[in-house]
Each structure stands twice: as C-alpha cells, then as structure tokens.
Short mmCIF file of C-alpha atoms in Angstrom, two decimals:
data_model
loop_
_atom_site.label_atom_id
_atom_site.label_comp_id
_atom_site.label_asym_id
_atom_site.label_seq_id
_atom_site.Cartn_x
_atom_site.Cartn_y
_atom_site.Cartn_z
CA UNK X 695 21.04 9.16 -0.32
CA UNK X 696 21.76 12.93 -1.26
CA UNK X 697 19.95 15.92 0.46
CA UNK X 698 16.37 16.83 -1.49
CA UNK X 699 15.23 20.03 -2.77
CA UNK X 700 12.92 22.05 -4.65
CA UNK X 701 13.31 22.56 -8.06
CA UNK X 702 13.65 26.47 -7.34
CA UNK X 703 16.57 25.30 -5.03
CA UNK X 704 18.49 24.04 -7.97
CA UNK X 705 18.50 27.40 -10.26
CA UNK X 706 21.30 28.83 -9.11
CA UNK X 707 22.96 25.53 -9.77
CA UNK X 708 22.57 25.08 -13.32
CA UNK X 709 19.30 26.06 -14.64
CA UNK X 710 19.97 24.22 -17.88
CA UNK X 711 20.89 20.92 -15.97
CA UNK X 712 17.17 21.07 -14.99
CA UNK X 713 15.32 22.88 -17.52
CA UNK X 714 16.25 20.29 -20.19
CA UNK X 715 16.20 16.76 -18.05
CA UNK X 716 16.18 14.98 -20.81
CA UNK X 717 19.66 16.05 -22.20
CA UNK X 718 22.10 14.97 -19.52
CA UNK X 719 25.20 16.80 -20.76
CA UNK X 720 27.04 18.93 -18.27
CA UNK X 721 26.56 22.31 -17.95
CA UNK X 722 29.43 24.77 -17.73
CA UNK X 723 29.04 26.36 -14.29
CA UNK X 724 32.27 28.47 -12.81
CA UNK X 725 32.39 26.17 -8.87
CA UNK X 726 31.84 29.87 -7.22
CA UNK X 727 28.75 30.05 -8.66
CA UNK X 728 27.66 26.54 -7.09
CA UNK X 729 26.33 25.40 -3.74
CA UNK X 730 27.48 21.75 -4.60
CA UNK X 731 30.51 20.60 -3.32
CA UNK X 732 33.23 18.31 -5.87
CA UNK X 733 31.19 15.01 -6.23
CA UNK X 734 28.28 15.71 -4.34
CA UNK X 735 24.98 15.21 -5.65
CA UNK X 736 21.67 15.67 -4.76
CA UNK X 737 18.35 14.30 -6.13
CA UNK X 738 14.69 15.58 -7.44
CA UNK X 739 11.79 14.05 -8.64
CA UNK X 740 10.74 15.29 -12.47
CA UNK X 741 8.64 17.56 -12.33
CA UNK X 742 6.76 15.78 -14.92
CA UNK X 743 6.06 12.45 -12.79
CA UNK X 744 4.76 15.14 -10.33
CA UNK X 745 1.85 15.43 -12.04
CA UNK X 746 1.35 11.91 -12.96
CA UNK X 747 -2.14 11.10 -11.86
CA UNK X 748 -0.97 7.92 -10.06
CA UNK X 749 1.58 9.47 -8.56
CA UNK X 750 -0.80 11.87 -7.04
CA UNK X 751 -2.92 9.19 -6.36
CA UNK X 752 -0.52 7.00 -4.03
CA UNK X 753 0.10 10.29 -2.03
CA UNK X 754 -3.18 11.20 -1.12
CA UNK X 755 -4.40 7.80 -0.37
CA UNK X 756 -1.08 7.47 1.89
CA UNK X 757 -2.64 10.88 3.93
CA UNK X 758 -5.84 9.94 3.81
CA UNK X 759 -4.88 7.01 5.32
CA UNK X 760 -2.21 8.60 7.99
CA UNK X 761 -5.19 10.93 8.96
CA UNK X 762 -7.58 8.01 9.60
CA UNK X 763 -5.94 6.08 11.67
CA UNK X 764 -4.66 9.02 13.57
CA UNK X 765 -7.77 10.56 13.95
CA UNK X 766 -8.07 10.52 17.97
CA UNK X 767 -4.86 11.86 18.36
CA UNK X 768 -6.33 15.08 16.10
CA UNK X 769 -3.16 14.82 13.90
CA UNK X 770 -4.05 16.19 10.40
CA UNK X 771 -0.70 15.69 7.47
CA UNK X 772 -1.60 17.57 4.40
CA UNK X 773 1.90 17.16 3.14
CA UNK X 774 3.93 13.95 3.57
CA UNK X 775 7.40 15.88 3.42
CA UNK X 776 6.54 18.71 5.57
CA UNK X 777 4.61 16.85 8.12
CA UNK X 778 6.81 13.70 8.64
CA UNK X 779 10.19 14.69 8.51
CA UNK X 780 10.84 15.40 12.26
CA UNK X 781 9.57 11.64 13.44
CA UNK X 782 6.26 13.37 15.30
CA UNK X 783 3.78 11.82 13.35
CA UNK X 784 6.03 8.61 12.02
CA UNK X 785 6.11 8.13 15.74
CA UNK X 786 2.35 8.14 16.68
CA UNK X 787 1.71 6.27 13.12
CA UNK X 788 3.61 3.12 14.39
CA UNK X 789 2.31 3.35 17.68
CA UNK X 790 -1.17 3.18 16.76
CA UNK X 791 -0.47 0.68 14.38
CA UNK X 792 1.28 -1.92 16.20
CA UNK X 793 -0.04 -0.81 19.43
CA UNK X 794 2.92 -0.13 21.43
CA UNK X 795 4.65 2.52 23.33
CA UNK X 796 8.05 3.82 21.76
CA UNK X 797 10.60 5.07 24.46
CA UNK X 798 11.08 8.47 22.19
CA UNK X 799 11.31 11.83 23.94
CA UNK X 800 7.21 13.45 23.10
CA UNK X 801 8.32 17.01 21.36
CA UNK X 802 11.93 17.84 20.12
CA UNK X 803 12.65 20.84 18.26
CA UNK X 804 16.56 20.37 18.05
CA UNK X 805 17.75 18.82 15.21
CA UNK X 806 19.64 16.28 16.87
CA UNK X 807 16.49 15.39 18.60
CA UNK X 808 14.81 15.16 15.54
CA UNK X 809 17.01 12.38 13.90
CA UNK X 810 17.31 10.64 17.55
CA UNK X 811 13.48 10.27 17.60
CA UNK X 812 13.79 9.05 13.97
CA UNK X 813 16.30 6.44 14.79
CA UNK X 814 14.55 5.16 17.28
CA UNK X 815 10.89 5.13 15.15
CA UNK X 816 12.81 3.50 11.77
CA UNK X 817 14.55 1.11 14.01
CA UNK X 818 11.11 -0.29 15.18
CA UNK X 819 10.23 -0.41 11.69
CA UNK X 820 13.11 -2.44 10.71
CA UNK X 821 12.62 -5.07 13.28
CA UNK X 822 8.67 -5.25 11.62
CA UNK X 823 9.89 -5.55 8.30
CA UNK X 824 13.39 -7.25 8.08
CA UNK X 825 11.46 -10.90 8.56
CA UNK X 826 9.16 -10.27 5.60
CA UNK X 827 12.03 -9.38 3.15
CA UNK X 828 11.52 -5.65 2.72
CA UNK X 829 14.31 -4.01 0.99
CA UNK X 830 14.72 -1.05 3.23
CA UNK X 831 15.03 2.45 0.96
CA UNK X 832 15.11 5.26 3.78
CA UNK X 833 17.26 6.38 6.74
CA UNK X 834 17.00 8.54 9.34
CA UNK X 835 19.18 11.63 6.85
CA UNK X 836 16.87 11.07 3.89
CA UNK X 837 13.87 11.01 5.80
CA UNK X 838 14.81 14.04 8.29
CA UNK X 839 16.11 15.64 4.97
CA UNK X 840 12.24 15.90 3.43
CA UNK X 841 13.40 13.31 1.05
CA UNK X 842 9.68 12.56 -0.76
CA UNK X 843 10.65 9.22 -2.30
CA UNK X 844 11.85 7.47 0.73
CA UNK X 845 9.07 8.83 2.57
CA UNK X 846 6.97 7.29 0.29
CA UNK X 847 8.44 4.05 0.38
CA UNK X 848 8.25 3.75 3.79
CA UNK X 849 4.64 4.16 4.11
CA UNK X 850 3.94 1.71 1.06
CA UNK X 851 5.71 -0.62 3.33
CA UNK X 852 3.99 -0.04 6.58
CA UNK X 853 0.49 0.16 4.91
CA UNK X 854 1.17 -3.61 2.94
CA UNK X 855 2.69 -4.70 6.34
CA UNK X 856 -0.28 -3.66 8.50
CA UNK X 857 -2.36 -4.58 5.49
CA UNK X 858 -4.17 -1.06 5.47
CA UNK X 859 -7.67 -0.68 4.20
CA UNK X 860 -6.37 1.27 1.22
CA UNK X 861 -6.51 0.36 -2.49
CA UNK X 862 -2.61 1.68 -3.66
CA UNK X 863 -2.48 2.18 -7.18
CA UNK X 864 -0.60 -0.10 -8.70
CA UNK X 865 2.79 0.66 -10.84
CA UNK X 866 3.53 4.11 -9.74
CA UNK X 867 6.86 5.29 -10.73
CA UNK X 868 9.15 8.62 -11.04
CA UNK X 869 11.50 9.63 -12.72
CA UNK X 870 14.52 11.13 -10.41
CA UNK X 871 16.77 13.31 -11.90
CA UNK X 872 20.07 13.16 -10.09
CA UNK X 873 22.51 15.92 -10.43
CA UNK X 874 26.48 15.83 -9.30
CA UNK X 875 29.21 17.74 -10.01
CA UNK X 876 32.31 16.59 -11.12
CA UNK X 877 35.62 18.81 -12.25
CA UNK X 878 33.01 21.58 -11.82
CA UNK X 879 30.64 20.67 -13.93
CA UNK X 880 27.29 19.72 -12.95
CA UNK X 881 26.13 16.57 -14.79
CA UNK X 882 22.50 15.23 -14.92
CA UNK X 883 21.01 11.57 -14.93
CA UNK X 884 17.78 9.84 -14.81
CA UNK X 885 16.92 6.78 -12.83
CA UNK X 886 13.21 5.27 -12.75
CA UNK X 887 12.00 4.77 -9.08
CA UNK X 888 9.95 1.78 -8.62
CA UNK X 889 7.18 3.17 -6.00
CA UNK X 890 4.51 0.43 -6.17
CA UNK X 891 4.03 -2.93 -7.81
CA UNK X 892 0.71 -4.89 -7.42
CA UNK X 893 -0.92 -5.06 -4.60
CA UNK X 894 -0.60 -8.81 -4.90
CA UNK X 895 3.19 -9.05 -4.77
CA UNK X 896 3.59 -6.16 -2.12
CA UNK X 897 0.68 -7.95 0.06
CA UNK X 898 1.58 -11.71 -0.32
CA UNK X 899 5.85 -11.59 -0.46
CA UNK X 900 7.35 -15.03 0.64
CA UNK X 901 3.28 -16.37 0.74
CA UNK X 902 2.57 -17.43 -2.38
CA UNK X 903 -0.07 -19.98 -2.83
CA UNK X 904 -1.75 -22.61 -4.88
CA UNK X 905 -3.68 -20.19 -6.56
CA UNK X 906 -0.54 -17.87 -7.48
CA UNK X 907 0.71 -21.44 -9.07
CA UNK X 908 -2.43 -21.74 -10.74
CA UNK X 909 -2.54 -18.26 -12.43
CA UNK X 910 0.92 -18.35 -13.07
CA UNK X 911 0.80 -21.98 -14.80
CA UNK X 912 -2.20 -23.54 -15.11
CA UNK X 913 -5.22 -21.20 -16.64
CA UNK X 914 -6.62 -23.98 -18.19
CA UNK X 915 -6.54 -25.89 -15.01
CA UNK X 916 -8.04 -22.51 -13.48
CA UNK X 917 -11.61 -22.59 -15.69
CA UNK X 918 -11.68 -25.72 -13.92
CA UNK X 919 -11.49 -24.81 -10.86
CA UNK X 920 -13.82 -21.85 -11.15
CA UNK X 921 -16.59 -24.41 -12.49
CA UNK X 922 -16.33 -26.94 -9.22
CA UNK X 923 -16.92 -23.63 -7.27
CA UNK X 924 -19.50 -21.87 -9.15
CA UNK X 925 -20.77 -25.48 -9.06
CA UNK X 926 -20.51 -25.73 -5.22
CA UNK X 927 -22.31 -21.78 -4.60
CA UNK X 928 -25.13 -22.53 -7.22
CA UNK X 929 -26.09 -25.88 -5.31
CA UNK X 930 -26.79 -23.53 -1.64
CA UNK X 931 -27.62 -19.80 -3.53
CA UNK X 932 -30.13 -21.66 -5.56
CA UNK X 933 -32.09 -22.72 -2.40
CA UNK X 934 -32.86 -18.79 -2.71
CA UNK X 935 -33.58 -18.86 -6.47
CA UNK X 936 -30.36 -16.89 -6.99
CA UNK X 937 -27.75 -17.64 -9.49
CA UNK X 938 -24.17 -17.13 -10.18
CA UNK X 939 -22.19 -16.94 -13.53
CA UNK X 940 -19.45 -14.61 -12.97
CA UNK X 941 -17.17 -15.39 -9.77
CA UNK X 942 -15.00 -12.25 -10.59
CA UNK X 943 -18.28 -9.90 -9.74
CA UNK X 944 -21.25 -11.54 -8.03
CA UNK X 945 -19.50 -12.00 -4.71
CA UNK X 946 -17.91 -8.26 -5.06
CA UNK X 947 -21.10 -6.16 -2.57
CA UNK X 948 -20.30 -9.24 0.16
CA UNK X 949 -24.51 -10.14 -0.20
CA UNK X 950 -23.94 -13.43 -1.75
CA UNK X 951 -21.01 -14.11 0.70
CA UNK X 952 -23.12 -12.86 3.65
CA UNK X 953 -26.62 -15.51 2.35
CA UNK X 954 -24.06 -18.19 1.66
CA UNK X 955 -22.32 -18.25 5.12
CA UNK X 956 -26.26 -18.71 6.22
CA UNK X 957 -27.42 -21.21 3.66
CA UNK X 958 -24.04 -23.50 4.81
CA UNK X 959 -24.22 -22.77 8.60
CA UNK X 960 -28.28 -23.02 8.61
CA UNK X 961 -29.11 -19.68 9.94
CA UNK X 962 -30.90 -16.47 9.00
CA UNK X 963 -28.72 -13.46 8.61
CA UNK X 964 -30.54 -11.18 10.42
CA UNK X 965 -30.79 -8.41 7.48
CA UNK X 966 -29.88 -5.20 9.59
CA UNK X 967 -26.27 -6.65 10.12
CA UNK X 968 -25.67 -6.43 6.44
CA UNK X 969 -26.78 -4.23 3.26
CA UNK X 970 -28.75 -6.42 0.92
CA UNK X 971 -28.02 -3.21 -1.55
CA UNK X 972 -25.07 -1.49 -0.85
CA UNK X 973 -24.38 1.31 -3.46
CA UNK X 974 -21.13 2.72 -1.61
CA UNK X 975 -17.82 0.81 -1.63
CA UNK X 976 -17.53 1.02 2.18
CA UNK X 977 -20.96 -0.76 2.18
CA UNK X 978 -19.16 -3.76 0.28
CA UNK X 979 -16.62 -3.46 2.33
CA UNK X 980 -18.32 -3.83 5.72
CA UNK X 981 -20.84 -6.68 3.93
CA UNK X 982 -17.42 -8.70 3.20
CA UNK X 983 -15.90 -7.80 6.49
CA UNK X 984 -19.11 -9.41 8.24
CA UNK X 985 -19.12 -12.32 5.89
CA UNK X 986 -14.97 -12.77 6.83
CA UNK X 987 -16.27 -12.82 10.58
CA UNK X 988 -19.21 -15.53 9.86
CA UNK X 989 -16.42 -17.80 8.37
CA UNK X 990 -14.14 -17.23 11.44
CA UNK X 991 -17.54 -17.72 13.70
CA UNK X 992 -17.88 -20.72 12.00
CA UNK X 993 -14.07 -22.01 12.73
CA UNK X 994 -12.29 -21.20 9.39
CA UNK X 995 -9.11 -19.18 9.50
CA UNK X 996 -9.54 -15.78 9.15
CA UNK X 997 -9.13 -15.52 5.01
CA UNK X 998 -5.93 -14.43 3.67
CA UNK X 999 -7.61 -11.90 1.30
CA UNK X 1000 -8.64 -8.01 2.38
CA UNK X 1001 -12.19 -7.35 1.80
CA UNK X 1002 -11.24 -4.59 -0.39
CA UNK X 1003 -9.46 -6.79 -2.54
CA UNK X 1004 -12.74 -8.83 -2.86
CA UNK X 1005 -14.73 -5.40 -3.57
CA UNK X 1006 -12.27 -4.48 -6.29
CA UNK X 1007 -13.10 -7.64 -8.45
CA UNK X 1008 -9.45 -9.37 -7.36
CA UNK X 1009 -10.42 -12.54 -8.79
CA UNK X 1010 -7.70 -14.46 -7.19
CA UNK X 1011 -8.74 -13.34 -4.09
CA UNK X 1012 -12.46 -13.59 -4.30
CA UNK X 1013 -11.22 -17.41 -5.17
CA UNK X 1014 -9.17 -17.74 -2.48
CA UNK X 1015 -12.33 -16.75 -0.19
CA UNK X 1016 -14.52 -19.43 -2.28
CA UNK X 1017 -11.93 -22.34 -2.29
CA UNK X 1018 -11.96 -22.21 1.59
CA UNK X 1019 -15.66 -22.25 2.14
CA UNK X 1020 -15.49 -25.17 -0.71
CA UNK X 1021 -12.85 -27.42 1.42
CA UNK X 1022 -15.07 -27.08 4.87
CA UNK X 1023 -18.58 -27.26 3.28
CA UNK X 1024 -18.10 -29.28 -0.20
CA UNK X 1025 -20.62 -32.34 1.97
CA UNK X 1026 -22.87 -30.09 3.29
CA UNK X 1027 -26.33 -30.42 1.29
#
C-alpha cells in the first residue's frame, strides 16, 4: 500500500490532479516540482466520502468503542490515525480483548520500535483471524504510515471477531483517489473501498444457518415458520393475557423474552433484575442479555445472536433466539 497524506500534502503535487477527482487526466507537472518519485503513488480518501454521514458514523462508533473497553487503562483515542499508528493503543486493544499478555516492549518512541511493536500486535491478529477467512487489508507500513482505511479495516475486523457491542453501519464505502506518476506526469484514479457490509455477513462468515437458507430461498416457507412460533409464544405469554403479532418488534425491549423464559421454566422473574419498561436502548440491551443468561441457566447454548441485534429489530436473529426456545420447550404446556 502507498504512504497516506493530507490533502494539503498533495498541492504541491498537482493541485489539479486533486481539485478535479473526477477527471483523471494527467496533469503536466515539470518532476522538480514533485515529491513523487517515477511510479510511485500514494493514496487519499475523497474528500467528499469524508463527509459521508456513514462514514463518520463507523469512525466514531469504532472510538467510542476503543475508549470503552479501554477505559481502566485511562486511554482516550479521539482520532483513529493519530492515536493508533505507533501500536500503543492497538497493543492494549488486543490485550484486553483476548485477554492476554503480548511480549511487546511497553513505550517506544523510535521508529523502528514502532513498526516492531506493530509486527508483533498484527501478527497476533492474524493468527485470530486467518481461521475465520478474513481477507487481511493492513500491514505494519500502512498502519505505522497513518493509513485511515486500513486502520479502519482492521478494527471492523476485530470488533465482528470479538463480536463488539456496537451496531456498525452497514455499507460504508470511500472513494480513494490514487495518484502515481508516470513519465512525469501525475495521473489520478478512483477505486471504491468496501469498508462494511452487513452486519450479518461480517458476524456469521463460514456459519451460515438454516435460517440464512430460509431467507435466502424459502420466504414462503418463512411465514410458516414465523406462525408455528408466534403459535408456540402466544400459547405461554397468554397465561399473562399478553399477545404477540409482530415477531420482528415485540421481543425487541427483552420483556417478553425475560416473562417467557419464566412462563417455560416455571418461575417468577423477580422484577428488579429486569426493566418491565425500558425506554433506553441499553435497557433492551441488558433485558435481552438477562433473558440470553436464563436460556443458558436453563441448559441451552448460549444463542448465536447479539442482543443488540435482537434490539435493532434483526428479524433473523430475533428468530434464531425463538426457534431455539421452540426446539427445547415445544411439549412444555
């Protein structure tokens, strides 16, 4: 991957290359004038995808994120390029995360250092990933050279991998204008970088299911299944006069999950483990999370969906949740 820089970097190397991104034709530069060396090329995002709102989006739930799970160590990262490029922080990140030690000097200020912490750190990282199928799209130079988009898909990857309690948006891409010179001309081009798909295909690679078969292939066969279970939940919620219609948003605050785990198990939810009317999405969250540990109390597997999914109306995974309690309980009366 080529060095990064600033869009102010790149003036003195062809202003016009820049200023009109959408008209790659070369632009006449005398090879004094230029920093670039004869085939070299370096890279920038557009500056319009900059301001894409999901693009702004996916970065600040990527720090938010960094800064909550580093939190004790009283590491704040207001900016992923500045902050991360030296392997400090990527270091304490996976650390925390997969809860080991890394055998990485604690503070380098050398260059060399630098890269030599971040060799170690993305090597860790590769050993995580590699199993799962993860394309890798960084290195120790693009990183260490404040190079946004690989930083950005490396923490896409960690956060599916350690299946973060984040919501990334989904479909975020940039345009990347690349610019090399050749003969002495600088020349411009435009690739579209992929950031984020759905959450779905970044979560669940190489684990697809009988529900992704059933989405995929079978909707009709789907209405069917969603009446057996809306079916199966009426038949216990009903024992406390409450009704479901909609599977895709009745089971989204975690109360009906929380009362049905009681109604099949035949005990009272004490009502100050849970909020009967939680107005905040972390309130959902922590009502699903509690209803995920009845089911596991109760000697299913801990579900394959994130609780967030389920708050965020993810059908197929509010199914998936549904389906499970349906294969252990579908006898109970």
């Amino acid at each position: 991957m080529g060095r990064w820089i600033a869009v102010s970097d790149l003036q003195e190397e062809g202003k016009n290359a820049i200023n009109a991104p959408m008209n790659p034709s070369a632009v006449d530069i005398h090879p004094e004038d230029t920093l670039l060396e004869e085939n070299e090329e370096r890279t920038m995002i557009d500056p319009n995808s900059k301001e894409d709102p999901k693009f702004k989006e996916l970065i600040k739930v990527l720090i938010d994120w960094i800064n909550d799970v580093l939190v004790e160590e009283r590491i704040i990262v207001k900016q992923l390029e500045e902050d991360l490029y030296d392997g400090q922080v990527l270091q304490k990140l996976l650390e925390k995360l997969a809860d080991r030690k890394l055998n990485v000097a604690e503070v380098t200020q050398s260059e060399i250092g630098q890269k030599q912490k971040l060799q170690t750190v993305l090597e860790a990282v590769h050993d995580l990933l590699r199993p799962h199928g993860w394309t890798i799209k960084w290195n120790v130079d693009s990183i260490h050279g404040k190079n946004l988009i690989s930083i950005l898909h490396l923490l896409v990857a960690l956060a599916m991998h350690f299946r973060a309690p984040i919501r990334l948006p989904e479909h975020v891409s940039v345009q990347v204008v690349v610019v090399r010179k050749r003969e002495g001309l600088l020349q411009t081009t435009h690739v579209t970088e992929e950031l984020t798909t759905t959450t779905e295909m970044m979560m669940g690679r190489f684990e697809r299911d009988a529900f992704d078969t059933l989405f995929d292939h079978a909707p009709d066969k789907l209405s069917v299944v969603k009446k057996s279970l809306i079916t199966f939940v009426n038949k216990h919620l009903n024992k406390l006069n409450l009704e479901v219609t909609e599977l895709e948003t009745q089971f989204a605050d975690g109360v009906y999950l929380v009362l049905l785990m009681g109604l099949l198990e035949d005990y009272f939810v004490p009502l100050h483990n849970f909020y009967l009317t939680p107005e905040s999405f972390d309130q959902k969250v922590h009502n699903v999370s509690f209803a995920f540990e009845l089911m596991q109390d109760g000697g299913l597997k801990k579900p394959k969906a994130r609780p967030e999914d389920v708050v965020n109306l993810d059908l197929k995974s509010t199914l998936r949740v549904l389906y499970n309690l349906f294969t252990k309980y579908k006898n109970v009366e």
